[in-house]
């Protein structure tokens, strides 16, 4: 039988701890070896150098260190980058793409939620040459409301979201350069649009492209080889695709392929939980790598 | 083919008009005969005297003029009542209870949403003597999220409300005195608790009481006589009760009765749309009465 | 005060009438001039000839008479077409495309819900030459659950649908030939995928294409000219797109355009209520045309 | 990287095993010591004797063995009880009430979902004498849709349930005798009504009663003493109550108390997850007791 300090304030907040001051001095007692920053990008830029200087590893969940070029950061985040020298050092925290770099890094830039699902689906298509890049790749992305953060806002209020569905950041979402950079695409080659689903968590991305493959099985086989041994990637049999529930509350990314062999048009569906593989779960996965723990520790 | 000024800001807001300054001077041009105030109680108290002085009828949707005793207002609304002399004059805007007074009033206090569903169910039970008041009446009320207003708040954000259900204002909702006053009950006789439903609109109240009636049909017959000719009240056959959808987007209040004759325990279910019969629709119904229009004008 | 026959069986079913036998004999009393068939395709094929023979106009909401080629019908609906001679005669019931034919028709094939939103968006793009057909058009469609019909099914049960989102009929939805036919596209030019939204009504389609237009305004202007005077089409200002709520419970189709001038990639968002403009509302619109009533009668 | 047999059929069904024939012979290989029956009551009555005869312990999740009197079973379940001699032997599977009996039982009747939340709240009120039984106790219960089982049904289809809320089994739910029996109440003393919430899982019960207690703290203290050491009961500080999310996906039952000392009316709110503490979780808790494992094994 447990007691609760103030359950009325939201009974499901049972486990919340009191906030502690977020300066390196306050955070860093003896033996502190790593910090996960779930702070706005400008706060992350401010805190990170001090933490690194004290030998503390940093997994940053903001967009501060994901892009290699500071001018691209400035263009999309509408503010100068105050730590450009750290951009080259930061490892992009998508273990399936950058496992070795992460393991040896002082600073890991945890990926955005949309780019995680997008790169895991599109990266292998481009690298294998199985998608016709010049014909263009469309990524139609849909996310649950938690992707917008927890701050009270009319846009995410219940009465605005329920029974509704809408597109936003059409062709100009700031996660686009993160996808282009990590899947080796050019701007002309990707059309990305985000949508808001009336549910709390989960991202489903529907990726359209042209391929010279004749059967979905060829694409499935390519993904299987690419992700052989990956603990959090599940590739579906040809013609089958995952729904959101396949991954909600897990660190999995599930991928399925459908192909119309007669026309050469194909669709890949990629799903993650935006709060787990798209944020906190992947951060723990990166922490495990940085600290030399088993990569799946705490995640399976 | 129509154009939209700024559909991006919420496409469903198509019909919103620009806000006009809400002072009596700005509002009242030649020929203005009535105003509906959807303002906070303190603003209503401030605006109403000036409007009345200029011969303009006022239908006020706030709690400012619903209670007859200023000290009860002060207790529940946590502020002094600045226009106590208007309390005696104001007609309580529940047409099924106060039709004549409303028709002749300068000032109508539009009822609260919970009290509308509660009084329409409980009032006749008490007046007819068919509920055992001393045994106590329980009113377990559930409302959609729009009842909390449109202001952005963490409590009404999508991710907090969806998949959740909670009780609030247990035994101390400020709508309680409005029910006591209009159904002629004493404090000891009513237990009222509000709950938040994960849907946008609608109120369902489950009312428990003891009765000397032996069959539900007796209670149904009582309601039918009481509400004979009422355009917005629908009484269900004995043993049948309405669900929320029976009334959502309408000005109806639907009522059904279930009785366990062996034990003398009974349940009445009362439903309304909190935004229509519980607010704007009832305000139009009152406006129709005040201006001498057909009571159902614009509502059926 | 009204009574209800059996409100317990679903209080929101208040207005349901008893079913009458659906044979031409039973249906056709003196003076019957038109019938709306909301029957499965095979039943529509069976009933229609008899109704037409008695001089009764038919608006058919099934897929029976939408496609001009019987073999394409057979391929997608998995059954032979028993009335191929009626296919040439049937008018396709999209008034914005076939108004004159509908007005003079004995038989109108009311369009599918997905094709209504798709053709209204894509048709003008193709006809005007502003979409690069060879580069391919992607139509990523999302629908509420009522699109699946009212029959009890595990796939549309609350616990399966809520908090979930899924793609289905990827690249092989049977509405595809209806889009190809009416927007003058070839199979290689369209990639269409349907998705199931956790809400009850509404369709939003996100259409991706390449264009030689340099500004969204050019596309907006094209749509405005194409749909000038149309009572149910609303074109949004450049850069603005509709959400589902803009049209739910109405017969409107709202369309908005976003363009990335630098890359020549564009997105059109098209929304309808699948039960109104996508079904019953459009059927009434067609009935108005067939009977010579004002086209908007009962719909605005 | 894992493969899936048929993910299209519902990706979230990943872990489902093939069904095996449910006869004692098929089920019972060497070393089988216990069976959990999630079968309809009549199937449970048929299977249980054979399993017991072979020395296999049975945890039955149906209503077959919960009531002590066969005639009460027959009245509420509309069928004769075929194994009345097992009713006396069966332990009622509410560990907080019957821990010792369960630990020594061959047959455990896992409680219904509504009675679990109700008895844990009401039982101590009655046993302690702190509720005025003669004044009557009201239990207004609300459940998510999964409480209705997984079978496809129009009543639990998405479009019927979403945006709706309804009362059912008013004063005559078949779980009522299970509450009366285990909380030592008479029929005249309890009014119980069930409601259907538009969400998938969770039960919240609002219990109204009169008490001679003067402060909520007295009731809280009583519950704390009664449930001291219980691993799955959490009592909230006076004046605070749980919401559904406090317990969803857990085996906890959370209880909170609000009291109006001036009138002697009180409310207790009790919440559980109907699929965990209200079904499968409690079954595992009982299995742990029966087999001598730690009671919380697999549940915390």
Short mmCIF file of N, CA and C in Angstrom, two decimals, chain B residues 28-98:
data_model
loop_
_atom_site.label_atom_id
_atom_site.label_comp_id
_atom_site.label_asym_id
_atom_site.label_seq_id
_atom_site.Cartn_x
_atom_site.Cartn_y
_atom_site.Cartn_z
N UNK B 28 -24.14 48.75 -28.56
CA UNK B 28 -25.51 49.20 -28.78
C UNK B 28 -25.69 50.26 -29.82
N UNK B 29 -25.98 49.85 -31.02
CA UNK B 29 -26.37 50.83 -32.02
C UNK B 29 -27.87 51.01 -31.93
N UNK B 30 -28.42 51.81 -32.81
CA UNK B 30 -29.87 51.98 -32.88
C UNK B 30 -30.53 50.63 -33.08
N UNK B 31 -31.60 50.43 -32.39
CA UNK B 31 -32.40 49.24 -32.65
C UNK B 31 -31.92 47.98 -31.98
N UNK B 32 -30.84 48.05 -31.21
CA UNK B 32 -30.39 46.87 -30.49
C UNK B 32 -31.38 46.59 -29.36
N UNK B 33 -31.98 45.41 -29.37
CA UNK B 33 -33.01 45.13 -28.36
C UNK B 33 -32.59 44.09 -27.34
N UNK B 34 -31.62 43.27 -27.69
CA UNK B 34 -31.21 42.24 -26.74
C UNK B 34 -29.76 41.86 -26.95
N UNK B 35 -29.11 41.44 -25.86
CA UNK B 35 -27.71 41.01 -25.92
C UNK B 35 -27.59 39.68 -25.19
N UNK B 36 -26.83 38.74 -25.78
CA UNK B 36 -26.48 37.51 -25.07
C UNK B 36 -25.05 37.66 -24.59
N UNK B 37 -24.83 37.58 -23.31
CA UNK B 37 -23.49 37.71 -22.75
C UNK B 37 -22.88 36.34 -22.48
N UNK B 38 -21.83 36.02 -23.22
CA UNK B 38 -21.07 34.80 -22.94
C UNK B 38 -19.73 35.23 -22.37
N UNK B 39 -19.78 35.88 -21.24
CA UNK B 39 -18.63 36.50 -20.60
C UNK B 39 -18.45 35.91 -19.20
N UNK B 40 -17.27 36.06 -18.61
CA UNK B 40 -17.09 35.62 -17.22
C UNK B 40 -18.06 36.37 -16.31
N UNK B 41 -18.37 35.79 -15.17
CA UNK B 41 -19.38 36.35 -14.27
C UNK B 41 -19.06 37.80 -13.91
N UNK B 42 -17.81 38.11 -13.64
CA UNK B 42 -17.50 39.48 -13.22
C UNK B 42 -17.71 40.48 -14.35
N UNK B 43 -17.43 40.05 -15.57
CA UNK B 43 -17.68 40.93 -16.73
C UNK B 43 -19.18 41.11 -16.92
N UNK B 44 -19.94 40.04 -16.74
CA UNK B 44 -21.40 40.14 -16.86
C UNK B 44 -21.97 41.12 -15.84
N UNK B 45 -21.45 41.04 -14.62
CA UNK B 45 -21.95 41.96 -13.59
C UNK B 45 -21.62 43.40 -13.95
N UNK B 46 -20.50 43.60 -14.62
CA UNK B 46 -20.09 44.95 -14.98
C UNK B 46 -20.91 45.49 -16.15
N UNK B 47 -21.19 44.64 -17.12
CA UNK B 47 -21.85 45.11 -18.35
C UNK B 47 -23.36 45.23 -18.22
N UNK B 48 -23.95 44.38 -17.42
CA UNK B 48 -25.40 44.27 -17.42
C UNK B 48 -26.14 45.56 -17.05
N UNK B 49 -25.76 46.24 -15.96
CA UNK B 49 -26.53 47.43 -15.59
C UNK B 49 -26.60 48.46 -16.72
N UNK B 50 -25.49 48.71 -17.40
CA UNK B 50 -25.48 49.68 -18.49
C UNK B 50 -26.40 49.27 -19.63
N UNK B 51 -26.41 47.98 -19.95
CA UNK B 51 -27.27 47.50 -21.02
C UNK B 51 -28.74 47.66 -20.63
N UNK B 52 -29.07 47.26 -19.41
CA UNK B 52 -30.46 47.37 -18.95
C UNK B 52 -30.90 48.84 -18.93
N UNK B 53 -30.00 49.72 -18.50
CA UNK B 53 -30.33 51.15 -18.42
C UNK B 53 -30.70 51.71 -19.78
N UNK B 54 -30.16 51.11 -20.82
CA UNK B 54 -30.46 51.59 -22.17
C UNK B 54 -31.63 50.82 -22.79
N UNK B 55 -32.28 50.03 -21.95
CA UNK B 55 -33.48 49.35 -22.44
C UNK B 55 -33.19 48.08 -23.23
N UNK B 56 -31.97 47.61 -23.12
CA UNK B 56 -31.58 46.40 -23.84
C UNK B 56 -31.80 45.19 -22.92
N UNK B 57 -32.47 44.17 -23.45
CA UNK B 57 -32.67 42.94 -22.68
C UNK B 57 -31.36 42.16 -22.63
N UNK B 58 -31.13 41.47 -21.53
CA UNK B 58 -29.88 40.72 -21.37
C UNK B 58 -30.17 39.25 -21.05
N UNK B 59 -29.58 38.38 -21.87
CA UNK B 59 -29.55 36.95 -21.54
C UNK B 59 -28.11 36.67 -21.15
N UNK B 60 -27.86 36.36 -19.90
CA UNK B 60 -26.48 36.19 -19.43
C UNK B 60 -26.16 34.72 -19.23
N UNK B 61 -25.11 34.24 -19.89
CA UNK B 61 -24.76 32.82 -19.80
C UNK B 61 -23.81 32.50 -18.66
N UNK B 62 -23.36 33.48 -17.94
CA UNK B 62 -22.45 33.20 -16.81
C UNK B 62 -23.23 32.83 -15.56
N UNK B 63 -22.51 32.61 -14.48
CA UNK B 63 -23.17 32.29 -13.21
C UNK B 63 -23.58 33.53 -12.42
N UNK B 64 -23.43 34.72 -13.00
CA UNK B 64 -23.58 35.96 -12.23
C UNK B 64 -24.96 36.14 -11.59
N UNK B 65 -26.02 35.75 -12.31
CA UNK B 65 -27.36 36.08 -11.82
C UNK B 65 -28.25 34.87 -11.58
N UNK B 66 -27.65 33.71 -11.40
CA UNK B 66 -28.44 32.49 -11.25
C UNK B 66 -28.92 32.26 -9.82
N UNK B 67 -28.13 32.69 -8.84
CA UNK B 67 -28.46 32.41 -7.44
C UNK B 67 -29.15 33.62 -6.83
N UNK B 68 -30.14 33.39 -5.99
CA UNK B 68 -30.90 34.52 -5.44
C UNK B 68 -30.17 35.22 -4.29
N UNK B 69 -29.37 34.47 -3.55
CA UNK B 69 -28.71 35.06 -2.38
C UNK B 69 -27.27 35.43 -2.71
N UNK B 70 -26.92 36.73 -2.57
CA UNK B 70 -25.55 37.15 -2.92
C UNK B 70 -24.49 36.44 -2.09
N UNK B 71 -24.81 36.10 -0.83
CA UNK B 71 -23.78 35.46 0.00
C UNK B 71 -23.49 34.04 -0.49
N UNK B 72 -24.49 33.39 -1.07
CA UNK B 72 -24.23 32.06 -1.64
C UNK B 72 -23.36 32.20 -2.90
N UNK B 73 -23.65 33.23 -3.69
CA UNK B 73 -22.78 33.51 -4.84
C UNK B 73 -21.34 33.69 -4.38
N UNK B 74 -21.17 34.53 -3.38
CA UNK B 74 -19.82 34.83 -2.89
C UNK B 74 -19.11 33.57 -2.40
N UNK B 75 -19.86 32.71 -1.70
CA UNK B 75 -19.26 31.47 -1.19
C UNK B 75 -18.73 30.59 -2.32
N UNK B 76 -19.51 30.45 -3.39
CA UNK B 76 -19.14 29.49 -4.43
C UNK B 76 -18.28 30.09 -5.53
N UNK B 77 -18.45 31.38 -5.81
CA UNK B 77 -17.68 31.99 -6.89
C UNK B 77 -16.48 32.78 -6.37
N UNK B 78 -16.30 32.80 -5.06
CA UNK B 78 -15.09 33.37 -4.45
C UNK B 78 -14.88 34.84 -4.79
N UNK B 79 -15.95 35.58 -4.90
CA UNK B 79 -15.85 37.02 -5.13
C UNK B 79 -17.16 37.66 -4.70
N UNK B 80 -17.14 38.92 -4.29
CA UNK B 80 -18.38 39.59 -3.89
C UNK B 80 -19.29 39.79 -5.11
N UNK B 81 -20.58 39.84 -4.86
CA UNK B 81 -21.52 40.13 -5.94
C UNK B 81 -21.74 41.63 -5.99
N UNK B 82 -21.41 42.22 -7.13
CA UNK B 82 -21.43 43.69 -7.21
C UNK B 82 -22.80 44.25 -7.60
N UNK B 83 -23.74 43.37 -7.99
CA UNK B 83 -25.07 43.84 -8.40
C UNK B 83 -26.16 43.06 -7.68
N UNK B 84 -26.11 43.04 -6.34
CA UNK B 84 -27.07 42.18 -5.64
C UNK B 84 -28.52 42.57 -5.92
N UNK B 85 -28.78 43.83 -6.23
CA UNK B 85 -30.17 44.25 -6.47
C UNK B 85 -30.74 43.61 -7.73
N UNK B 86 -29.86 43.17 -8.63
CA UNK B 86 -30.37 42.55 -9.86
C UNK B 86 -30.75 41.08 -9.66
N UNK B 87 -30.28 40.48 -8.56
CA UNK B 87 -30.53 39.05 -8.33
C UNK B 87 -32.04 38.78 -8.19
N UNK B 88 -32.72 39.66 -7.51
CA UNK B 88 -34.16 39.45 -7.31
C UNK B 88 -34.92 39.60 -8.62
N UNK B 89 -34.41 40.46 -9.46
CA UNK B 89 -35.12 40.74 -10.72
C UNK B 89 -34.88 39.66 -11.78
N UNK B 90 -33.67 39.11 -11.78
CA UNK B 90 -33.30 38.19 -12.85
C UNK B 90 -34.22 36.97 -12.87
N UNK B 91 -34.67 36.60 -14.08
CA UNK B 91 -35.44 35.37 -14.24
C UNK B 91 -34.48 34.22 -14.47
N UNK B 92 -34.73 33.08 -13.84
CA UNK B 92 -33.89 31.91 -14.07
C UNK B 92 -34.32 31.28 -15.40
N UNK B 93 -33.37 31.17 -16.31
CA UNK B 93 -33.72 30.87 -17.69
C UNK B 93 -33.95 29.41 -18.02
N UNK B 94 -34.71 28.71 -17.21
CA UNK B 94 -35.11 27.34 -17.54
C UNK B 94 -36.58 27.41 -17.92
N UNK B 95 -36.88 27.49 -19.21
CA UNK B 95 -38.26 27.76 -19.64
C UNK B 95 -39.26 26.77 -19.08
N UNK B 96 -38.87 25.52 -18.92
CA UNK B 96 -39.80 24.51 -18.43
C UNK B 96 -40.20 24.78 -16.97
N UNK B 97 -39.44 25.64 -16.29
CA UNK B 97 -39.74 25.96 -14.89
C UNK B 97 -40.25 27.40 -14.75
N UNK B 98 -39.79 28.32 -15.56
CA UNK B 98 -40.01 29.76 -15.33
C UNK B 98 -40.43 30.50 -16.60
#
